[in-house]
Amino acid sequence: MRRSLWMVMSFGLFMPAWAADVPGTLQWSQRVVLSPPVSGVVRSVHAGVGDRVKQGQVLLTLDAAAFQANVSESQAELARLKEEAQDAKRNLDRVQELYNRTVISTSELEQAQTRHVRAKAGLNEAQARLTRTQKLLGDATLRAPFDALVVVRQVEPGQIVASQFQPQTLFVLARADEMIARAKVSLAQVEKMKVGDAVTVQVNQQSYRGKIKTLGLEPVDEKHDAGYWLDVLFSVKDILRAGTPAVVKLP
């Protein structure tokens, strides 16, 4: 009996003083608000609340007729200026040869050089315009920036999007494969932890292995119960909701 009591007391003495089950709340590990950077009329919407989307998956498309027309116009202008630049280069080569043979004057050579420089500058400007119009055409399609859950959808086909004014929230996405359990711990507890420590998170009787992502540096005073925020990052396969109660099991 005494031996058993001594073992229990000894075990208690050598247990970490900061071991505890700390109540917490689930948060999204990454949450983004999305809207297209260009204005237009929504042609189609391809995702709804609760859907899982892959990185690069199309969420919505705007009517891109005007953007496509600008691209076609820029391509035609680029093709025309390429011909002009090539012609200016051929002319410069011919004039340079004549000049080397002292057949023409220096001023004629300079004129050919100036024409060639201007043709190349015009070609570069046309290439830049094409790149810009292609970017605007691409922006008419809104895509998921990472594997995510659709948390909010506030858009329907036919809706007008005016990006030059107050940006409209059309979608809110949250990362699908990981979450954060946020808990408040005491100063004594936080001083014995470090980022990267392994921690267990329990949600609805399901346990998840995670790691400490951040440790608060300033105390949080909630109704005089001061503490420090502890964020634990853990991977998930099933859909969990932000705000769900959790228990962070400190080692």
mmCIF file of C-alpha atoms in Angstrom:
data_model
loop_
_atom_site.group_PDB
_atom_site.id
_atom_site.type_symbol
_atom_site.label_atom_id
_atom_site.label_comp_id
_atom_site.label_asym_id
_atom_site.label_seq_id
_atom_site.Cartn_x
_atom_site.Cartn_y
_atom_site.Cartn_z
ATOM 1 C CA MET A 1 0.000 0.000 0.000
ATOM 2 C CA ARG A 2 2.773 2.418 0.962
ATOM 3 C CA ARG A 3 4.739 1.409 -2.144
ATOM 4 C CA SER A 4 1.727 2.155 -4.382
ATOM 5 C CA LEU A 5 1.133 5.494 -2.672
ATOM 6 C CA TRP A 6 4.800 6.408 -3.101
ATOM 7 C CA MET A 7 4.639 5.543 -6.806
ATOM 8 C CA VAL A 8 1.551 7.692 -7.320
ATOM 9 C CA MET A 9 3.137 10.618 -5.447
ATOM 10 C CA SER A 10 6.389 10.220 -7.346
ATOM 11 C CA PHE A 11 4.578 10.110 -10.666
ATOM 12 C CA GLY A 12 2.741 13.282 -9.745
ATOM 13 C CA LEU A 13 5.982 15.006 -8.825
ATOM 14 C CA PHE A 14 7.621 14.142 -12.119
ATOM 15 C CA MET A 15 4.640 14.938 -14.377
ATOM 16 C CA PRO A 16 5.053 18.202 -16.306
ATOM 17 C CA ALA A 17 3.406 21.010 -14.368
ATOM 18 C CA TRP A 18 1.866 22.360 -17.565
ATOM 19 C CA ALA A 19 0.115 19.146 -18.706
ATOM 20 C CA ALA A 20 -3.594 19.888 -19.094
ATOM 21 C CA ASP A 21 -6.685 19.658 -21.268
ATOM 22 C CA VAL A 22 -7.380 23.188 -22.464
ATOM 23 C CA PRO A 23 -10.707 24.142 -24.083
ATOM 24 C CA GLY A 24 -10.381 25.740 -27.484
ATOM 25 C CA THR A 25 -12.225 26.644 -30.663
ATOM 26 C CA LEU A 26 -11.619 25.642 -34.259
ATOM 27 C CA GLN A 27 -10.547 28.327 -36.730
ATOM 28 C CA TRP A 28 -9.761 28.237 -40.437
ATOM 29 C CA SER A 29 -6.033 27.954 -41.045
ATOM 30 C CA GLN A 30 -6.421 30.129 -44.151
ATOM 31 C CA ARG A 31 -9.448 32.128 -45.272
ATOM 32 C CA VAL A 32 -9.654 34.337 -48.355
ATOM 33 C CA VAL A 33 -12.264 36.671 -49.805
ATOM 34 C CA LEU A 34 -12.422 36.512 -53.601
ATOM 35 C CA SER A 35 -13.753 38.700 -56.395
ATOM 36 C CA PRO A 36 -12.492 39.189 -59.960
ATOM 37 C CA PRO A 37 -10.189 42.192 -60.501
ATOM 38 C CA VAL A 38 -12.119 43.172 -63.652
ATOM 39 C CA SER A 39 -15.668 44.366 -64.188
ATOM 40 C CA GLY A 40 -18.332 42.582 -66.186
ATOM 41 C CA VAL A 41 -21.487 40.493 -66.187
ATOM 42 C CA VAL A 42 -21.339 37.060 -64.556
ATOM 43 C CA ARG A 43 -21.897 34.416 -67.213
ATOM 44 C CA SER A 44 -21.676 31.257 -65.075
ATOM 45 C CA VAL A 45 -21.034 30.129 -61.498
ATOM 46 C CA HIS A 46 -19.457 26.744 -60.837
ATOM 47 C CA ALA A 47 -19.346 26.288 -57.038
ATOM 48 C CA GLY A 48 -21.638 26.573 -54.037
ATOM 49 C CA VAL A 49 -21.391 26.679 -50.259
ATOM 50 C CA GLY A 50 -19.937 23.455 -48.853
ATOM 51 C CA ASP A 51 -18.290 22.387 -52.101
ATOM 52 C CA ARG A 52 -14.697 21.208 -52.095
ATOM 53 C CA VAL A 53 -12.677 22.854 -54.853
ATOM 54 C CA LYS A 54 -9.195 22.115 -56.125
ATOM 55 C CA GLN A 55 -6.489 24.685 -56.696
ATOM 56 C CA GLY A 56 -7.082 26.280 -60.089
ATOM 57 C CA GLN A 57 -10.692 25.111 -60.336
ATOM 58 C CA VAL A 58 -13.026 27.631 -61.984
ATOM 59 C CA LEU A 59 -15.421 29.314 -59.559
ATOM 60 C CA LEU A 60 -17.078 31.745 -61.966
ATOM 61 C CA THR A 61 -16.655 33.302 -65.385
ATOM 62 C CA LEU A 62 -17.576 36.765 -66.615
ATOM 63 C CA ASP A 63 -18.790 37.501 -70.119
ATOM 64 C CA ALA A 64 -15.421 37.695 -71.858
ATOM 65 C CA ALA A 65 -16.470 38.851 -75.339
ATOM 66 C CA ALA A 66 -15.014 42.349 -74.928
ATOM 67 C CA PHE A 67 -11.799 41.009 -73.371
ATOM 68 C CA GLN A 68 -11.381 38.484 -76.202
ATOM 69 C CA ALA A 69 -11.932 41.223 -78.800
ATOM 70 C CA ASN A 70 -9.186 43.318 -77.205
ATOM 71 C CA VAL A 71 -6.821 40.345 -77.321
ATOM 72 C CA SER A 72 -7.569 39.739 -81.006
ATOM 73 C CA GLU A 73 -7.000 43.413 -81.791
ATOM 74 C CA SER A 74 -3.695 43.396 -79.895
ATOM 75 C CA GLN A 75 -2.576 40.248 -81.717
ATOM 76 C CA ALA A 76 -3.318 41.817 -85.104
ATOM 77 C CA GLU A 77 -1.458 44.995 -84.159
ATOM 78 C CA LEU A 78 1.509 42.946 -82.964
ATOM 79 C CA ALA A 79 1.625 40.997 -86.233
ATOM 80 C CA ARG A 80 1.568 44.228 -88.257
ATOM 81 C CA LEU A 81 4.347 45.816 -86.223
ATOM 82 C CA LYS A 82 6.456 42.659 -86.474
ATOM 83 C CA GLU A 83 6.356 43.017 -90.255
ATOM 84 C CA GLU A 84 7.305 46.684 -89.979
ATOM 85 C CA ALA A 85 10.210 45.870 -87.651
ATOM 86 C CA GLN A 86 11.485 43.153 -89.976
ATOM 87 C CA ASP A 87 11.223 45.514 -92.953
ATOM 88 C CA ALA A 88 13.075 48.224 -91.018
ATOM 89 C CA LYS A 89 15.813 45.724 -90.159
ATOM 90 C CA ARG A 90 16.182 44.636 -93.787
ATOM 91 C CA ASN A 91 16.333 48.265 -94.875
ATOM 92 C CA LEU A 92 18.971 49.045 -92.230
ATOM 93 C CA ASP A 93 21.105 46.113 -93.378
ATOM 94 C CA ARG A 94 20.881 47.308 -96.977
ATOM 95 C CA VAL A 95 21.686 50.915 -96.093
ATOM 96 C CA GLN A 96 24.572 49.823 -93.865
ATOM 97 C CA GLU A 97 26.074 47.850 -96.747
ATOM 98 C CA LEU A 98 25.779 50.836 -99.078
ATOM 99 C CA TYR A 99 27.269 53.115 -96.467
ATOM 100 C CA ASN A 100 30.207 50.751 -95.993
ATOM 101 C CA ARG A 101 30.779 51.026 -99.743
ATOM 102 C CA THR A 102 30.587 54.847 -99.431
ATOM 103 C CA VAL A 103 27.627 54.903 -101.794
ATOM 104 C CA ILE A 104 25.286 56.842 -99.434
ATOM 105 C CA SER A 105 25.721 59.565 -96.850
ATOM 106 C CA THR A 106 25.839 59.375 -93.064
ATOM 107 C CA SER A 107 22.453 61.091 -92.784
ATOM 108 C CA GLU A 108 20.779 58.324 -94.811
ATOM 109 C CA LEU A 109 22.301 55.715 -92.505
ATOM 110 C CA GLU A 110 21.086 57.612 -89.456
ATOM 111 C CA GLN A 111 17.580 57.787 -90.902
ATOM 112 C CA ALA A 112 17.545 54.012 -91.414
ATOM 113 C CA GLN A 113 18.837 53.472 -87.877
ATOM 114 C CA THR A 114 16.176 55.767 -86.434
ATOM 115 C CA ARG A 115 13.440 53.962 -88.351
ATOM 116 C CA HIS A 116 14.686 50.624 -87.037
ATOM 117 C CA VAL A 117 14.809 51.853 -83.426
ATOM 118 C CA ARG A 118 11.268 53.246 -83.661
ATOM 119 C CA ALA A 119 9.994 50.018 -85.214
ATOM 120 C CA LYS A 120 11.478 47.952 -82.369
ATOM 121 C CA ALA A 121 9.996 50.323 -79.769
ATOM 122 C CA GLY A 122 6.565 50.049 -81.383
ATOM 123 C CA LEU A 123 6.896 46.272 -81.433
ATOM 124 C CA ASN A 124 7.760 46.190 -77.717
ATOM 125 C CA GLU A 125 4.770 48.404 -76.897
ATOM 126 C CA ALA A 126 2.474 46.139 -78.916
ATOM 127 C CA GLN A 127 3.787 43.086 -77.054
ATOM 128 C CA ALA A 128 3.109 44.813 -73.752
ATOM 129 C CA ARG A 129 -0.443 45.676 -74.845
ATOM 130 C CA LEU A 130 -1.053 42.062 -75.832
ATOM 131 C CA THR A 131 0.241 40.819 -72.466
ATOM 132 C CA ARG A 132 -2.039 43.297 -70.702
ATOM 133 C CA THR A 133 -5.144 42.322 -72.665
ATOM 134 C CA GLN A 134 -4.404 38.614 -72.166
ATOM 135 C CA LYS A 135 -4.120 39.240 -68.419
ATOM 136 C CA LEU A 136 -7.520 40.968 -68.398
ATOM 137 C CA LEU A 137 -9.014 38.062 -70.339
ATOM 138 C CA GLY A 138 -7.597 35.623 -67.786
ATOM 139 C CA ASP A 139 -8.945 37.747 -64.924
ATOM 140 C CA ALA A 140 -12.472 37.281 -66.292
ATOM 141 C CA THR A 141 -12.264 33.726 -64.901
ATOM 142 C CA LEU A 142 -12.098 33.433 -61.109
ATOM 143 C CA ARG A 143 -10.231 30.351 -59.868
ATOM 144 C CA ALA A 144 -9.576 28.773 -56.484
ATOM 145 C CA PRO A 145 -6.114 29.777 -55.192
ATOM 146 C CA PHE A 146 -5.706 26.505 -53.232
ATOM 147 C CA ASP A 147 -7.614 23.346 -52.273
ATOM 148 C CA ALA A 148 -10.494 24.761 -50.285
ATOM 149 C CA LEU A 149 -14.034 24.658 -48.971
ATOM 150 C CA VAL A 150 -16.522 27.213 -50.237
ATOM 151 C CA VAL A 151 -17.664 29.017 -47.095
ATOM 152 C CA VAL A 152 -19.652 31.863 -48.673
ATOM 153 C CA ARG A 153 -21.110 32.385 -52.156
ATOM 154 C CA GLN A 154 -22.711 35.733 -52.932
ATOM 155 C CA VAL A 155 -23.031 35.698 -56.722
ATOM 156 C CA GLU A 156 -25.472 34.511 -59.367
ATOM 157 C CA PRO A 157 -25.386 34.396 -63.183
ATOM 158 C CA GLY A 158 -26.338 37.739 -64.708
ATOM 159 C CA GLN A 159 -25.003 39.712 -61.749
ATOM 160 C CA ILE A 160 -22.951 42.814 -62.589
ATOM 161 C CA VAL A 161 -19.503 43.021 -61.023
ATOM 162 C CA ALA A 162 -17.984 46.515 -60.784
ATOM 163 C CA SER A 163 -14.378 46.118 -59.680
ATOM 164 C CA GLN A 164 -13.471 49.787 -60.103
ATOM 165 C CA PHE A 165 -15.671 50.676 -57.137
ATOM 166 C CA GLN A 166 -15.915 48.949 -53.755
ATOM 167 C CA PRO A 167 -14.742 45.331 -54.359
ATOM 168 C CA GLN A 168 -17.630 42.903 -54.017
ATOM 169 C CA THR A 169 -17.264 39.738 -51.966
ATOM 170 C CA LEU A 170 -18.365 36.974 -54.300
ATOM 171 C CA PHE A 171 -16.738 33.962 -52.633
ATOM 172 C CA VAL A 172 -15.109 33.181 -49.309
ATOM 173 C CA LEU A 173 -12.860 30.120 -49.300
ATOM 174 C CA ALA A 174 -11.149 28.319 -46.434
ATOM 175 C CA ARG A 175 -8.344 25.793 -46.698
ATOM 176 C CA ALA A 176 -9.831 22.310 -46.821
ATOM 177 C CA ASP A 177 -7.020 20.062 -45.594
ATOM 178 C CA GLU A 178 -6.058 21.700 -42.307
ATOM 179 C CA MET A 179 -7.487 23.710 -39.419
ATOM 180 C CA ILE A 180 -6.345 25.541 -36.330
ATOM 181 C CA ALA A 181 -7.427 24.890 -32.755
ATOM 182 C CA ARG A 182 -7.097 28.099 -30.768
ATOM 183 C CA ALA A 183 -6.901 27.956 -26.986
ATOM 184 C CA LYS A 184 -5.895 30.275 -24.189
ATOM 185 C CA VAL A 185 -3.130 29.116 -21.876
ATOM 186 C CA SER A 186 -1.459 30.568 -18.805
ATOM 187 C CA LEU A 187 1.922 32.279 -18.698
ATOM 188 C CA ALA A 188 3.425 29.257 -16.907
ATOM 189 C CA GLN A 189 2.148 26.967 -19.666
ATOM 190 C CA VAL A 190 3.161 29.099 -22.633
ATOM 191 C CA GLU A 191 6.698 29.544 -21.315
ATOM 192 C CA LYS A 192 7.231 25.764 -21.421
ATOM 193 C CA MET A 193 6.110 25.390 -25.050
ATOM 194 C CA LYS A 194 7.734 26.165 -28.365
ATOM 195 C CA VAL A 195 6.549 26.397 -31.939
ATOM 196 C CA GLY A 196 6.598 22.968 -33.573
ATOM 197 C CA ASP A 197 5.812 20.982 -30.407
ATOM 198 C CA ALA A 198 3.483 18.019 -31.019
ATOM 199 C CA VAL A 199 0.024 18.456 -29.503
ATOM 200 C CA THR A 200 -3.209 16.454 -29.673
ATOM 201 C CA VAL A 201 -6.504 18.114 -30.565
ATOM 202 C CA GLN A 202 -9.791 16.403 -29.731
ATOM 203 C CA VAL A 203 -12.978 17.316 -31.614
ATOM 204 C CA ASN A 204 -16.208 15.405 -31.023
ATOM 205 C CA GLN A 205 -14.336 12.428 -29.541
ATOM 206 C CA GLN A 206 -12.030 12.332 -32.570
ATOM 207 C CA SER A 207 -8.314 12.911 -31.932
ATOM 208 C CA TYR A 208 -5.976 14.707 -34.339
ATOM 209 C CA ARG A 209 -2.229 15.040 -34.135
ATOM 210 C CA GLY A 210 -1.043 18.586 -34.649
ATOM 211 C CA LYS A 211 1.814 20.977 -34.020
ATOM 212 C CA ILE A 212 1.976 24.329 -32.331
ATOM 213 C CA LYS A 213 1.919 27.009 -35.023
ATOM 214 C CA THR A 214 1.998 30.197 -32.956
ATOM 215 C CA LEU A 215 2.354 31.223 -29.316
ATOM 216 C CA GLY A 216 0.960 34.540 -28.166
ATOM 217 C CA LEU A 217 3.378 37.218 -26.998
ATOM 218 C CA GLU A 218 0.829 39.504 -25.393
ATOM 219 C CA PRO A 219 -1.739 38.565 -22.737
ATOM 220 C CA VAL A 220 -5.385 38.392 -23.713
ATOM 221 C CA ASP A 221 -7.675 39.724 -21.003
ATOM 222 C CA GLU A 222 -11.155 38.254 -21.296
ATOM 223 C CA LYS A 223 -13.179 39.269 -18.257
ATOM 224 C CA HIS A 224 -9.990 39.420 -16.180
ATOM 225 C CA ASP A 225 -9.036 35.845 -17.082
ATOM 226 C CA ALA A 226 -5.702 36.731 -18.670
ATOM 227 C CA GLY A 227 -3.863 34.237 -20.838
ATOM 228 C CA TYR A 228 -1.991 33.783 -24.108
ATOM 229 C CA TRP A 229 -3.308 32.492 -27.416
ATOM 230 C CA LEU A 230 -2.065 29.093 -28.519
ATOM 231 C CA ASP A 231 -2.689 28.031 -32.128
ATOM 232 C CA VAL A 232 -2.346 24.354 -33.044
ATOM 233 C CA LEU A 233 -2.303 23.408 -36.729
ATOM 234 C CA PHE A 234 -3.603 19.940 -37.654
ATOM 235 C CA SER A 235 -4.606 18.088 -40.808
ATOM 236 C CA VAL A 236 -8.197 17.038 -41.489
ATOM 237 C CA LYS A 237 -9.959 14.868 -44.042
ATOM 238 C CA ASP A 238 -13.564 15.384 -43.006
ATOM 239 C CA ILE A 239 -15.355 18.729 -43.063
ATOM 240 C CA LEU A 240 -15.102 20.544 -39.739
ATOM 241 C CA ARG A 241 -16.680 23.909 -39.013
ATOM 242 C CA ALA A 242 -15.035 27.015 -37.655
ATOM 243 C CA GLY A 243 -16.310 27.763 -34.170
ATOM 244 C CA THR A 244 -16.622 24.097 -33.189
ATOM 245 C CA PRO A 245 -15.474 23.447 -29.596
ATOM 246 C CA ALA A 246 -12.245 21.511 -29.235
ATOM 247 C CA VAL A 247 -9.909 20.332 -26.517
ATOM 248 C CA VAL A 248 -6.171 20.894 -26.806
ATOM 249 C CA LYS A 249 -4.351 18.187 -24.901
ATOM 250 C CA LEU A 250 -1.036 19.564 -23.754
ATOM 251 C CA PRO A 251 1.705 16.934 -23.248
#
